[in-house]
Amino acid sequence: MFKCPNCGTSISINDKLVINLDKHITCKKCAQKLKPVKIYLYALIFVAPTVMSFLVNYCDLSPLSAAGGTFAFCFLLLACQPIRKV
């Protein structure tokens, strides 16, 4: 997940946290243009309310702590999204 699919060079998390879908990541070693997989970004739209509802209703967390847990979970999903060649 954190490696270039072309040459295997590690890609930093800061480069992977791209919210703009039209922005490309460039590999530093092979200059291959990489792009995050869009389905993970769209899945966050459905994952965030589901996790928030689960934490509030079933885990009995306060809405503020549930929002923090949801933010951390979505940040983890966004950071671990796979990348592909353009």
PDB file of N, CA, C and O in Angstrom:
ATOM      1  N   MET A   1       0.796  -1.188   0.000  1.00  0.00           N
ATOM      2  CA  MET A   1       0.000   0.000   0.000  1.00  0.00           C
ATOM      3  C   MET A   1       0.849   1.267   0.000  1.00  0.00           C
ATOM      4  O   MET A   1       0.413   2.272  -0.499  1.00  0.00           O
ATOM      5  N   PHE A   2       2.026   1.206   0.567  1.00  0.00           N
ATOM      6  CA  PHE A   2       2.863   2.389   0.651  1.00  0.00           C
ATOM      7  C   PHE A   2       4.042   2.318  -0.309  1.00  0.00           C
ATOM      8  O   PHE A   2       5.012   3.004  -0.147  1.00  0.00           O
ATOM      9  N   LYS A   3       3.939   1.477  -1.327  1.00  0.00           N
ATOM     10  CA  LYS A   3       5.024   1.325  -2.285  1.00  0.00           C
ATOM     11  C   LYS A   3       4.521   1.635  -3.688  1.00  0.00           C
ATOM     12  O   LYS A   3       3.362   1.427  -4.012  1.00  0.00           O
ATOM     13  N   CYS A   4       5.425   2.105  -4.529  1.00  0.00           N
ATOM     14  CA  CYS A   4       5.113   2.374  -5.931  1.00  0.00           C
ATOM     15  C   CYS A   4       4.849   1.040  -6.632  1.00  0.00           C
ATOM     16  O   CYS A   4       5.657   0.115  -6.510  1.00  0.00           O
ATOM     17  N   PRO A   5       3.750   0.909  -7.362  1.00  0.00           N
ATOM     18  CA  PRO A   5       3.485  -0.357  -8.041  1.00  0.00           C
ATOM     19  C   PRO A   5       4.441  -0.627  -9.198  1.00  0.00           C
ATOM     20  O   PRO A   5       4.531  -1.755  -9.672  1.00  0.00           O
ATOM     21  N   ASN A   6       5.190   0.388  -9.629  1.00  0.00           N
ATOM     22  CA  ASN A   6       6.093   0.221 -10.752  1.00  0.00           C
ATOM     23  C   ASN A   6       7.490  -0.227 -10.309  1.00  0.00           C
ATOM     24  O   ASN A   6       8.030  -1.193 -10.827  1.00  0.00           O
ATOM     25  N   CYS A   7       8.063   0.464  -9.310  1.00  0.00           N
ATOM     26  CA  CYS A   7       9.441   0.170  -8.916  1.00  0.00           C
ATOM     27  C   CYS A   7       9.582  -0.298  -7.473  1.00  0.00           C
ATOM     28  O   CYS A   7      10.635  -0.779  -7.083  1.00  0.00           O
ATOM     29  N   GLY A   8       8.550  -0.147  -6.646  1.00  0.00           N
ATOM     30  CA  GLY A   8       8.604  -0.624  -5.269  1.00  0.00           C
ATOM     31  C   GLY A   8       9.176   0.372  -4.271  1.00  0.00           C
ATOM     32  O   GLY A   8       9.398   0.028  -3.116  1.00  0.00           O
ATOM     33  N   THR A   9       9.408   1.613  -4.690  1.00  0.00           N
ATOM     34  CA  THR A   9       9.915   2.640  -3.784  1.00  0.00           C
ATOM     35  C   THR A   9       8.819   3.044  -2.799  1.00  0.00           C
ATOM     36  O   THR A   9       7.659   3.141  -3.160  1.00  0.00           O
ATOM     37  N   SER A  10       9.201   3.281  -1.561  1.00  0.00           N
ATOM     38  CA  SER A  10       8.241   3.693  -0.550  1.00  0.00           C
ATOM     39  C   SER A  10       7.701   5.087  -0.844  1.00  0.00           C
ATOM     40  O   SER A  10       8.431   5.970  -1.271  1.00  0.00           O
ATOM     41  N   ILE A  11       6.412   5.264  -0.596  1.00  0.00           N
ATOM     42  CA  ILE A  11       5.753   6.555  -0.782  1.00  0.00           C
ATOM     43  C   ILE A  11       5.312   7.028   0.589  1.00  0.00           C
ATOM     44  O   ILE A  11       4.725   6.267   1.360  1.00  0.00           O
ATOM     45  N   SER A  12       5.582   8.297   0.895  1.00  0.00           N
ATOM     46  CA  SER A  12       5.269   8.816   2.224  1.00  0.00           C
ATOM     47  C   SER A  12       3.759   8.987   2.396  1.00  0.00           C
ATOM     48  O   SER A  12       3.001   9.115   1.444  1.00  0.00           O
ATOM     49  N   ILE A  13       3.344   9.001   3.659  1.00  0.00           N
ATOM     50  CA  ILE A  13       1.929   9.165   3.974  1.00  0.00           C
ATOM     51  C   ILE A  13       1.457  10.554   3.552  1.00  0.00           C
ATOM     52  O   ILE A  13       0.337  10.718   3.094  1.00  0.00           O
ATOM     53  N   ASN A  14       2.312  11.551   3.679  1.00  0.00           N
ATOM     54  CA  ASN A  14       1.927  12.909   3.278  1.00  0.00           C
ATOM     55  C   ASN A  14       1.573  12.966   1.796  1.00  0.00           C
ATOM     56  O   ASN A  14       0.670  13.691   1.400  1.00  0.00           O
ATOM     57  N   ASP A  15       2.297  12.219   0.975  1.00  0.00           N
ATOM     58  CA  ASP A  15       1.977  12.186  -0.449  1.00  0.00           C
ATOM     59  C   ASP A  15       0.667  11.456  -0.710  1.00  0.00           C
ATOM     60  O   ASP A  15      -0.040  11.771  -1.653  1.00  0.00           O
ATOM     61  N   LYS A  16       0.358  10.466   0.124  1.00  0.00           N
ATOM     62  CA  LYS A  16      -0.857   9.687  -0.090  1.00  0.00           C
ATOM     63  C   LYS A  16      -2.116  10.382   0.388  1.00  0.00           C
ATOM     64  O   LYS A  16      -3.212  10.046  -0.046  1.00  0.00           O
ATOM     65  N   LEU A  17      -1.983  11.353   1.267  1.00  0.00           N
ATOM     66  CA  LEU A  17      -3.158  12.041   1.789  1.00  0.00           C
ATOM     67  C   LEU A  17      -3.609  13.135   0.831  1.00  0.00           C
ATOM     68  O   LEU A  17      -3.677  14.304   1.166  1.00  0.00           O
ATOM     69  N   VAL A  18      -3.927  12.727  -0.367  1.00  0.00           N
ATOM     70  CA  VAL A  18      -4.378  13.646  -1.395  1.00  0.00           C
ATOM     71  C   VAL A  18      -5.896  13.555  -1.460  1.00  0.00           C
ATOM     72  O   VAL A  18      -6.451  12.493  -1.720  1.00  0.00           O
ATOM     73  N   ILE A  19      -6.554  14.659  -1.197  1.00  0.00           N
ATOM     74  CA  ILE A  19      -8.013  14.658  -1.242  1.00  0.00           C
ATOM     75  C   ILE A  19      -8.484  15.040  -2.641  1.00  0.00           C
ATOM     76  O   ILE A  19      -9.520  14.622  -3.076  1.00  0.00           O
ATOM     77  N   ASN A  20      -7.715  15.823  -3.364  1.00  0.00           N
ATOM     78  CA  ASN A  20      -8.069  16.216  -4.722  1.00  0.00           C
ATOM     79  C   ASN A  20      -7.871  15.008  -5.643  1.00  0.00           C
ATOM     80  O   ASN A  20      -6.758  14.515  -5.807  1.00  0.00           O
ATOM     81  N   LEU A  21      -8.957  14.554  -6.260  1.00  0.00           N
ATOM     82  CA  LEU A  21      -8.884  13.348  -7.079  1.00  0.00           C
ATOM     83  C   LEU A  21      -8.130  13.547  -8.384  1.00  0.00           C
ATOM     84  O   LEU A  21      -7.697  12.577  -9.002  1.00  0.00           O
ATOM     85  N   ASP A  22      -7.970  14.784  -8.827  1.00  0.00           N
ATOM     86  CA  ASP A  22      -7.288  15.040 -10.091  1.00  0.00           C
ATOM     87  C   ASP A  22      -5.789  15.255  -9.924  1.00  0.00           C
ATOM     88  O   ASP A  22      -5.065  15.344 -10.904  1.00  0.00           O
ATOM     89  N   LYS A  23      -5.319  15.343  -8.684  1.00  0.00           N
ATOM     90  CA  LYS A  23      -3.891  15.541  -8.423  1.00  0.00           C
ATOM     91  C   LYS A  23      -3.180  14.194  -8.461  1.00  0.00           C
ATOM     92  O   LYS A  23      -3.653  13.212  -7.904  1.00  0.00           O
ATOM     93  N   HIS A  24      -2.047  14.164  -9.118  1.00  0.00           N
ATOM     94  CA  HIS A  24      -1.270  12.935  -9.235  1.00  0.00           C
ATOM     95  C   HIS A  24      -0.077  12.967  -8.294  1.00  0.00           C
ATOM     96  O   HIS A  24       0.489  14.017  -8.022  1.00  0.00           O
ATOM     97  N   ILE A  25       0.317  11.805  -7.820  1.00  0.00           N
ATOM     98  CA  ILE A  25       1.526  11.639  -7.025  1.00  0.00           C
ATOM     99  C   ILE A  25       2.618  11.192  -7.990  1.00  0.00           C
ATOM    100  O   ILE A  25       2.381  10.315  -8.810  1.00  0.00           O
ATOM    101  N   THR A  26       3.801  11.757  -7.900  1.00  0.00           N
ATOM    102  CA  THR A  26       4.905  11.355  -8.760  1.00  0.00           C
ATOM    103  C   THR A  26       5.919  10.583  -7.929  1.00  0.00           C
ATOM    104  O   THR A  26       6.346  11.048  -6.874  1.00  0.00           O
ATOM    105  N   CYS A  27       6.277   9.396  -8.402  1.00  0.00           N
ATOM    106  CA  CYS A  27       7.298   8.583  -7.726  1.00  0.00           C
ATOM    107  C   CYS A  27       8.648   9.277  -7.875  1.00  0.00           C
ATOM    108  O   CYS A  27       9.006   9.731  -8.962  1.00  0.00           O
ATOM    109  N   LYS A  28       9.402   9.351  -6.789  1.00  0.00           N
ATOM    110  CA  LYS A  28      10.690  10.042  -6.818  1.00  0.00           C
ATOM    111  C   LYS A  28      11.767   9.253  -7.557  1.00  0.00           C
ATOM    112  O   LYS A  28      12.702   9.820  -8.083  1.00  0.00           O
ATOM    113  N   LYS A  29      11.620   7.928  -7.628  1.00  0.00           N
ATOM    114  CA  LYS A  29      12.656   7.106  -8.239  1.00  0.00           C
ATOM    115  C   LYS A  29      12.421   6.902  -9.738  1.00  0.00           C
ATOM    116  O   LYS A  29      13.315   7.102 -10.542  1.00  0.00           O
ATOM    117  N   CYS A  30      11.210   6.498 -10.117  1.00  0.00           N
ATOM    118  CA  CYS A  30      10.967   6.155 -11.524  1.00  0.00           C
ATOM    119  C   CYS A  30      10.148   7.204 -12.267  1.00  0.00           C
ATOM    120  O   CYS A  30       9.888   7.052 -13.456  1.00  0.00           O
ATOM    121  N   ALA A  31       9.725   8.279 -11.604  1.00  0.00           N
ATOM    122  CA  ALA A  31       8.941   9.377 -12.183  1.00  0.00           C
ATOM    123  C   ALA A  31       7.608   8.903 -12.754  1.00  0.00           C
ATOM    124  O   ALA A  31       7.045   9.555 -13.617  1.00  0.00           O
ATOM    125  N   GLN A  32       7.107   7.783 -12.273  1.00  0.00           N
ATOM    126  CA  GLN A  32       5.798   7.292 -12.696  1.00  0.00           C
ATOM    127  C   GLN A  32       4.710   8.100 -12.007  1.00  0.00           C
ATOM    128  O   GLN A  32       4.801   8.364 -10.809  1.00  0.00           O
ATOM    129  N   LYS A  33       3.694   8.516 -12.732  1.00  0.00           N
ATOM    130  CA  LYS A  33       2.573   9.239 -12.124  1.00  0.00           C
ATOM    131  C   LYS A  33       1.627   8.230 -11.508  1.00  0.00           C
ATOM    132  O   LYS A  33       1.238   7.259 -12.137  1.00  0.00           O
ATOM    133  N   LEU A  34       1.267   8.478 -10.251  1.00  0.00           N
ATOM    134  CA  LEU A  34       0.407   7.572  -9.499  1.00  0.00           C
ATOM    135  C   LEU A  34      -0.837   8.329  -9.057  1.00  0.00           C
ATOM    136  O   LEU A  34      -0.820   9.534  -8.888  1.00  0.00           O
ATOM    137  N   LYS A  35      -1.916   7.582  -8.854  1.00  0.00           N
ATOM    138  CA  LYS A  35      -3.177   8.188  -8.478  1.00  0.00           C
ATOM    139  C   LYS A  35      -3.846   7.307  -7.445  1.00  0.00           C
ATOM    140  O   LYS A  35      -3.811   6.083  -7.552  1.00  0.00           O
ATOM    141  N   PRO A  36      -4.479   7.902  -6.414  1.00  0.00           N
ATOM    142  CA  PRO A  36      -5.197   7.080  -5.443  1.00  0.00           C
ATOM    143  C   PRO A  36      -6.432   6.442  -6.068  1.00  0.00           C
ATOM    144  O   PRO A  36      -6.984   6.952  -7.031  1.00  0.00           O
ATOM    145  N   VAL A  37      -6.846   5.311  -5.513  1.00  0.00           N
ATOM    146  CA  VAL A  37      -8.039   4.631  -6.000  1.00  0.00           C
ATOM    147  C   VAL A  37      -9.257   5.391  -5.491  1.00  0.00           C
ATOM    148  O   VAL A  37      -9.402   5.617  -4.289  1.00  0.00           O
ATOM    149  N   LYS A  38     -10.135   5.791  -6.381  1.00  0.00           N
ATOM    150  CA  LYS A  38     -11.249   6.665  -6.022  1.00  0.00           C
ATOM    151  C   LYS A  38     -12.268   5.987  -5.119  1.00  0.00           C
ATOM    152  O   LYS A  38     -12.927   6.638  -4.337  1.00  0.00           O
ATOM    153  N   ILE A  39     -12.415   4.698  -5.214  1.00  0.00           N
ATOM    154  CA  ILE A  39     -13.471   4.026  -4.449  1.00  0.00           C
ATOM    155  C   ILE A  39     -13.269   4.190  -2.948  1.00  0.00           C
ATOM    156  O   ILE A  39     -14.235   4.258  -2.198  1.00  0.00           O
ATOM    157  N   TYR A  40     -12.020   4.298  -2.496  1.00  0.00           N
ATOM    158  CA  TYR A  40     -11.767   4.490  -1.075  1.00  0.00           C
ATOM    159  C   TYR A  40     -12.238   5.860  -0.621  1.00  0.00           C
ATOM    160  O   TYR A  40     -12.762   6.014   0.470  1.00  0.00           O
ATOM    161  N   LEU A  41     -12.057   6.866  -1.454  1.00  0.00           N
ATOM    162  CA  LEU A  41     -12.508   8.209  -1.080  1.00  0.00           C
ATOM    163  C   LEU A  41     -14.028   8.275  -1.044  1.00  0.00           C
ATOM    164  O   LEU A  41     -14.610   8.902  -0.171  1.00  0.00           O
ATOM    165  N   TYR A  42     -14.686   7.624  -1.981  1.00  0.00           N
ATOM    166  CA  TYR A  42     -16.149   7.613  -1.976  1.00  0.00           C
ATOM    167  C   TYR A  42     -16.690   6.746  -0.852  1.00  0.00           C
ATOM    168  O   TYR A  42     -17.775   7.005  -0.340  1.00  0.00           O
ATOM    169  N   ALA A  43     -15.971   5.727  -0.461  1.00  0.00           N
ATOM    170  CA  ALA A  43     -16.418   4.866   0.631  1.00  0.00           C
ATOM    171  C   ALA A  43     -16.435   5.618   1.959  1.00  0.00           C
ATOM    172  O   ALA A  43     -17.237   5.304   2.836  1.00  0.00           O
ATOM    173  N   LEU A  44     -15.567   6.620   2.099  1.00  0.00           N
ATOM    174  CA  LEU A  44     -15.551   7.406   3.334  1.00  0.00           C
ATOM    175  C   LEU A  44     -16.867   8.130   3.570  1.00  0.00           C
ATOM    176  O   LEU A  44     -17.258   8.373   4.707  1.00  0.00           O
ATOM    177  N   ILE A  45     -17.569   8.454   2.482  1.00  0.00           N
ATOM    178  CA  ILE A  45     -18.861   9.117   2.618  1.00  0.00           C
ATOM    179  C   ILE A  45     -19.849   8.217   3.349  1.00  0.00           C
ATOM    180  O   ILE A  45     -20.673   8.673   4.132  1.00  0.00           O
ATOM    181  N   PHE A  46     -19.754   6.913   3.119  1.00  0.00           N
ATOM    182  CA  PHE A  46     -20.664   5.970   3.755  1.00  0.00           C
ATOM    183  C   PHE A  46     -20.096   5.389   5.045  1.00  0.00           C
ATOM    184  O   PHE A  46     -20.842   5.028   5.940  1.00  0.00           O
ATOM    185  N   VAL A  47     -18.789   5.307   5.137  1.00  0.00           N
ATOM    186  CA  VAL A  47     -18.159   4.719   6.316  1.00  0.00           C
ATOM    187  C   VAL A  47     -18.273   5.645   7.525  1.00  0.00           C
ATOM    188  O   VAL A  47     -18.573   5.183   8.627  1.00  0.00           O
ATOM    189  N   ALA A  48     -18.061   6.927   7.332  1.00  0.00           N
ATOM    190  CA  ALA A  48     -18.055   7.865   8.456  1.00  0.00           C
ATOM    191  C   ALA A  48     -19.391   7.897   9.204  1.00  0.00           C
ATOM    192  O   ALA A  48     -19.400   7.748  10.429  1.00  0.00           O
ATOM    193  N   PRO A  49     -20.534   8.038   8.541  1.00  0.00           N
ATOM    194  CA  PRO A  49     -21.783   8.033   9.311  1.00  0.00           C
ATOM    195  C   PRO A  49     -22.088   6.690   9.955  1.00  0.00           C
ATOM    196  O   PRO A  49     -22.648   6.637  11.058  1.00  0.00           O
ATOM    197  N   THR A  50     -21.697   5.615   9.294  1.00  0.00           N
ATOM    198  CA  THR A  50     -21.935   4.286   9.857  1.00  0.00           C
ATOM    199  C   THR A  50     -21.123   4.070  11.124  1.00  0.00           C
ATOM    200  O   THR A  50     -21.644   3.578  12.131  1.00  0.00           O
ATOM    201  N   VAL A  51     -19.854   4.433  11.099  1.00  0.00           N
ATOM    202  CA  VAL A  51     -18.991   4.270  12.273  1.00  0.00           C
ATOM    203  C   VAL A  51     -19.458   5.189  13.394  1.00  0.00           C
ATOM    204  O   VAL A  51     -19.510   4.782  14.563  1.00  0.00           O
ATOM    205  N   MET A  52     -19.834   6.413  13.044  1.00  0.00           N
ATOM    206  CA  MET A  52     -20.318   7.356  14.055  1.00  0.00           C
ATOM    207  C   MET A  52     -21.583   6.824  14.730  1.00  0.00           C
ATOM    208  O   MET A  52     -21.700   6.848  15.958  1.00  0.00           O
ATOM    209  N   SER A  53     -22.512   6.322  13.948  1.00  0.00           N
ATOM    210  CA  SER A  53     -23.743   5.775  14.492  1.00  0.00           C
ATOM    211  C   SER A  53     -23.469   4.553  15.360  1.00  0.00           C
ATOM    212  O   SER A  53     -24.066   4.397  16.436  1.00  0.00           O
ATOM    213  N   PHE A  54     -22.554   3.695  14.915  1.00  0.00           N
ATOM    214  CA  PHE A  54     -22.208   2.498  15.688  1.00  0.00           C
ATOM    215  C   PHE A  54     -21.593   2.868  17.035  1.00  0.00           C
ATOM    216  O   PHE A  54     -21.947   2.296  18.068  1.00  0.00           O
ATOM    217  N   LEU A  55     -20.674   3.829  17.023  1.00  0.00           N
ATOM    218  CA  LEU A  55     -20.006   4.217  18.261  1.00  0.00           C
ATOM    219  C   LEU A  55     -20.958   4.887  19.253  1.00  0.00           C
ATOM    220  O   LEU A  55     -20.838   4.689  20.460  1.00  0.00           O
ATOM    221  N   VAL A  56     -21.907   5.657  18.755  1.00  0.00           N
ATOM    222  CA  VAL A  56     -22.848   6.330  19.646  1.00  0.00           C
ATOM    223  C   VAL A  56     -23.902   5.356  20.166  1.00  0.00           C
ATOM    224  O   VAL A  56     -24.189   5.311  21.358  1.00  0.00           O
ATOM    225  N   ASN A  57     -24.476   4.555  19.284  1.00  0.00           N
ATOM    226  CA  ASN A  57     -25.614   3.714  19.665  1.00  0.00           C
ATOM    227  C   ASN A  57     -25.223   2.402  20.341  1.00  0.00           C
ATOM    228  O   ASN A  57     -25.901   1.971  21.275  1.00  0.00           O
ATOM    229  N   TYR A  58     -24.173   1.755  19.882  1.00  0.00           N
ATOM    230  CA  TYR A  58     -23.832   0.440  20.409  1.00  0.00           C
ATOM    231  C   TYR A  58     -22.682   0.441  21.406  1.00  0.00           C
ATOM    232  O   TYR A  58     -22.601  -0.415  22.268  1.00  0.00           O
ATOM    233  N   CYS A  59     -21.782   1.386  21.275  1.00  0.00           N
ATOM    234  CA  CYS A  59     -20.643   1.452  22.203  1.00  0.00           C
ATOM    235  C   CYS A  59     -20.864   2.481  23.307  1.00  0.00           C
ATOM    236  O   CYS A  59     -20.002   2.659  24.161  1.00  0.00           O
ATOM    237  N   ASP A  60     -21.959   3.182  23.275  1.00  0.00           N
ATOM    238  CA  ASP A  60     -22.333   4.170  24.292  1.00  0.00           C
ATOM    239  C   ASP A  60     -21.267   5.245  24.520  1.00  0.00           C
ATOM    240  O   ASP A  60     -20.992   5.628  25.651  1.00  0.00           O
ATOM    241  N   LEU A  61     -20.674   5.731  23.429  1.00  0.00           N
ATOM    242  CA  LEU A  61     -19.735   6.840  23.535  1.00  0.00           C
ATOM    243  C   LEU A  61     -20.493   8.151  23.374  1.00  0.00           C
ATOM    244  O   LEU A  61     -21.570   8.196  22.787  1.00  0.00           O
ATOM    245  N   SER A  62     -19.927   9.205  23.905  1.00  0.00           N
ATOM    246  CA  SER A  62     -20.529  10.523  23.700  1.00  0.00           C
ATOM    247  C   SER A  62     -20.329  10.917  22.233  1.00  0.00           C
ATOM    248  O   SER A  62     -19.420  10.424  21.572  1.00  0.00           O
ATOM    249  N   PRO A  63     -21.166  11.795  21.713  1.00  0.00           N
ATOM    250  CA  PRO A  63     -21.009  12.195  20.307  1.00  0.00           C
ATOM    251  C   PRO A  63     -19.654  12.807  19.989  1.00  0.00           C
ATOM    252  O   PRO A  63     -19.121  12.616  18.903  1.00  0.00           O
ATOM    253  N   LEU A  64     -19.060  13.512  20.939  1.00  0.00           N
ATOM    254  CA  LEU A  64     -17.753  14.119  20.700  1.00  0.00           C
ATOM    255  C   LEU A  64     -16.656  13.065  20.587  1.00  0.00           C
ATOM    256  O   LEU A  64     -15.826  13.105  19.673  1.00  0.00           O
ATOM    257  N   SER A  65     -16.643  12.104  21.485  1.00  0.00           N
ATOM    258  CA  SER A  65     -15.623  11.051  21.407  1.00  0.00           C
ATOM    259  C   SER A  65     -15.890  10.127  20.214  1.00  0.00           C
ATOM    260  O   SER A  65     -14.953   9.605  19.613  1.00  0.00           O
ATOM    261  N   ALA A  66     -17.151   9.923  19.855  1.00  0.00           N
ATOM    262  CA  ALA A  66     -17.463   9.128  18.670  1.00  0.00           C
ATOM    263  C   ALA A  66     -16.990   9.833  17.403  1.00  0.00           C
ATOM    264  O   ALA A  66     -16.492   9.192  16.478  1.00  0.00           O
ATOM    265  N   ALA A  67     -17.115  11.165  17.373  1.00  0.00           N
ATOM    266  CA  ALA A  67     -16.629  11.926  16.220  1.00  0.00           C
ATOM    267  C   ALA A  67     -15.108  11.829  16.114  1.00  0.00           C
ATOM    268  O   ALA A  67     -14.564  11.702  15.016  1.00  0.00           O
ATOM    269  N   GLY A  68     -14.414  11.865  17.256  1.00  0.00           N
ATOM    270  CA  GLY A  68     -12.960  11.707  17.237  1.00  0.00           C
ATOM    271  C   GLY A  68     -12.539  10.332  16.766  1.00  0.00           C
ATOM    272  O   GLY A  68     -11.599  10.186  15.983  1.00  0.00           O
ATOM    273  N   GLY A  69     -13.239   9.305  17.219  1.00  0.00           N
ATOM    274  CA  GLY A  69     -12.943   7.941  16.769  1.00  0.00           C
ATOM    275  C   GLY A  69     -13.235   7.755  15.293  1.00  0.00           C
ATOM    276  O   GLY A  69     -12.488   7.084  14.579  1.00  0.00           O
ATOM    277  N   THR A  70     -14.312   8.360  14.830  1.00  0.00           N
ATOM    278  CA  THR A  70     -14.653   8.286  13.410  1.00  0.00           C
ATOM    279  C   THR A  70     -13.609   9.000  12.565  1.00  0.00           C
ATOM    280  O   THR A  70     -13.197   8.502  11.522  1.00  0.00           O
ATOM    281  N   PHE A  71     -13.158  10.167  13.026  1.00  0.00           N
ATOM    282  CA  PHE A  71     -12.125  10.902  12.302  1.00  0.00           C
ATOM    283  C   PHE A  71     -10.835  10.085  12.223  1.00  0.00           C
ATOM    284  O   PHE A  71     -10.209  10.008  11.166  1.00  0.00           O
ATOM    285  N   ALA A  72     -10.437   9.458  13.322  1.00  0.00           N
ATOM    286  CA  ALA A  72      -9.218   8.646  13.330  1.00  0.00           C
ATOM    287  C   ALA A  72      -9.357   7.451  12.396  1.00  0.00           C
ATOM    288  O   ALA A  72      -8.418   7.114  11.656  1.00  0.00           O
ATOM    289  N   PHE A  73     -10.520   6.799  12.406  1.00  0.00           N
ATOM    290  CA  PHE A  73     -10.731   5.640  11.542  1.00  0.00           C
ATOM    291  C   PHE A  73     -10.710   6.038  10.062  1.00  0.00           C
ATOM    292  O   PHE A  73     -10.090   5.371   9.240  1.00  0.00           O
ATOM    293  N   CYS A  74     -11.358   7.148   9.717  1.00  0.00           N
ATOM    294  CA  CYS A  74     -11.375   7.606   8.326  1.00  0.00           C
ATOM    295  C   CYS A  74     -10.000   8.082   7.884  1.00  0.00           C
ATOM    296  O   CYS A  74      -9.608   7.892   6.732  1.00  0.00           O
ATOM    297  N   PHE A  75      -9.243   8.700   8.786  1.00  0.00           N
ATOM    298  CA  PHE A  75      -7.872   9.102   8.463  1.00  0.00           C
ATOM    299  C   PHE A  75      -7.012   7.869   8.165  1.00  0.00           C
ATOM    300  O   PHE A  75      -6.217   7.871   7.231  1.00  0.00           O
ATOM    301  N   LEU A  76      -7.207   6.810   8.939  1.00  0.00           N
ATOM    302  CA  LEU A  76      -6.470   5.564   8.700  1.00  0.00           C
ATOM    303  C   LEU A  76      -6.842   4.969   7.346  1.00  0.00           C
ATOM    304  O   LEU A  76      -5.965   4.520   6.597  1.00  0.00           O
ATOM    305  N   LEU A  77      -8.127   4.959   7.011  1.00  0.00           N
ATOM    306  CA  LEU A  77      -8.541   4.457   5.696  1.00  0.00           C
ATOM    307  C   LEU A  77      -7.969   5.298   4.567  1.00  0.00           C
ATOM    308  O   LEU A  77      -7.536   4.771   3.541  1.00  0.00           O
ATOM    309  N   LEU A  78      -7.951   6.599   4.743  1.00  0.00           N
ATOM    310  CA  LEU A  78      -7.424   7.482   3.712  1.00  0.00           C
ATOM    311  C   LEU A  78      -5.917   7.308   3.543  1.00  0.00           C
ATOM    312  O   LEU A  78      -5.407   7.315   2.430  1.00  0.00           O
ATOM    313  N   ALA A  79      -5.208   7.116   4.640  1.00  0.00           N
ATOM    314  CA  ALA A  79      -3.759   6.949   4.569  1.00  0.00           C
ATOM    315  C   ALA A  79      -3.369   5.595   3.991  1.00  0.00           C
ATOM    316  O   ALA A  79      -2.327   5.468   3.356  1.00  0.00           O
ATOM    317  N   CYS A  80      -4.201   4.592   4.185  1.00  0.00           N
ATOM    318  CA  CYS A  80      -3.881   3.234   3.716  1.00  0.00           C
ATOM    319  C   CYS A  80      -4.518   2.897   2.376  1.00  0.00           C
ATOM    320  O   CYS A  80      -4.534   1.740   1.985  1.00  0.00           O
ATOM    321  N   GLN A  81      -5.032   3.892   1.666  1.00  0.00           N
ATOM    322  CA  GLN A  81      -5.660   3.599   0.390  1.00  0.00           C
ATOM    323  C   GLN A  81      -4.617   3.136  -0.633  1.00  0.00           C
ATOM    324  O   GLN A  81      -3.484   3.587  -0.622  1.00  0.00           O
ATOM    325  N   PRO A  82      -4.981   2.210  -1.484  1.00  0.00           N
ATOM    326  CA  PRO A  82      -4.028   1.759  -2.509  1.00  0.00           C
ATOM    327  C   PRO A  82      -3.880   2.817  -3.606  1.00  0.00           C
ATOM    328  O   PRO A  82      -4.745   3.678  -3.768  1.00  0.00           O
ATOM    329  N   ILE A  83      -2.767   2.753  -4.318  1.00  0.00           N
ATOM    330  CA  ILE A  83      -2.530   3.660  -5.425  1.00  0.00           C
ATOM    331  C   ILE A  83      -2.340   2.842  -6.690  1.00  0.00           C
ATOM    332  O   ILE A  83      -2.002   1.657  -6.635  1.00  0.00           O
ATOM    333  N   ARG A  84      -2.566   3.464  -7.812  1.00  0.00           N
ATOM    334  CA  ARG A  84      -2.425   2.773  -9.090  1.00  0.00           C
ATOM    335  C   ARG A  84      -1.704   3.692 -10.069  1.00  0.00           C
ATOM    336  O   ARG A  84      -1.574   4.888  -9.855  1.00  0.00           O
ATOM    337  N   LYS A  85      -1.245   3.115 -11.176  1.00  0.00           N
ATOM    338  CA  LYS A  85      -0.593   3.901 -12.207  1.00  0.00           C
ATOM    339  C   LYS A  85      -1.640   4.695 -12.969  1.00  0.00           C
ATOM    340  O   LYS A  85      -2.772   4.271 -13.106  1.00  0.00           O
ATOM    341  N   VAL A  86      -1.222   5.844 -13.485  1.00  0.00           N
ATOM    342  CA  VAL A  86      -2.138   6.682 -14.271  1.00  0.00           C
ATOM    343  C   VAL A  86      -2.168   6.181 -15.684  1.00  0.00           C
ATOM    344  O   VAL A  86      -1.225   5.812 -16.268  1.00  0.00           O
TER     345      VAL A  86
END
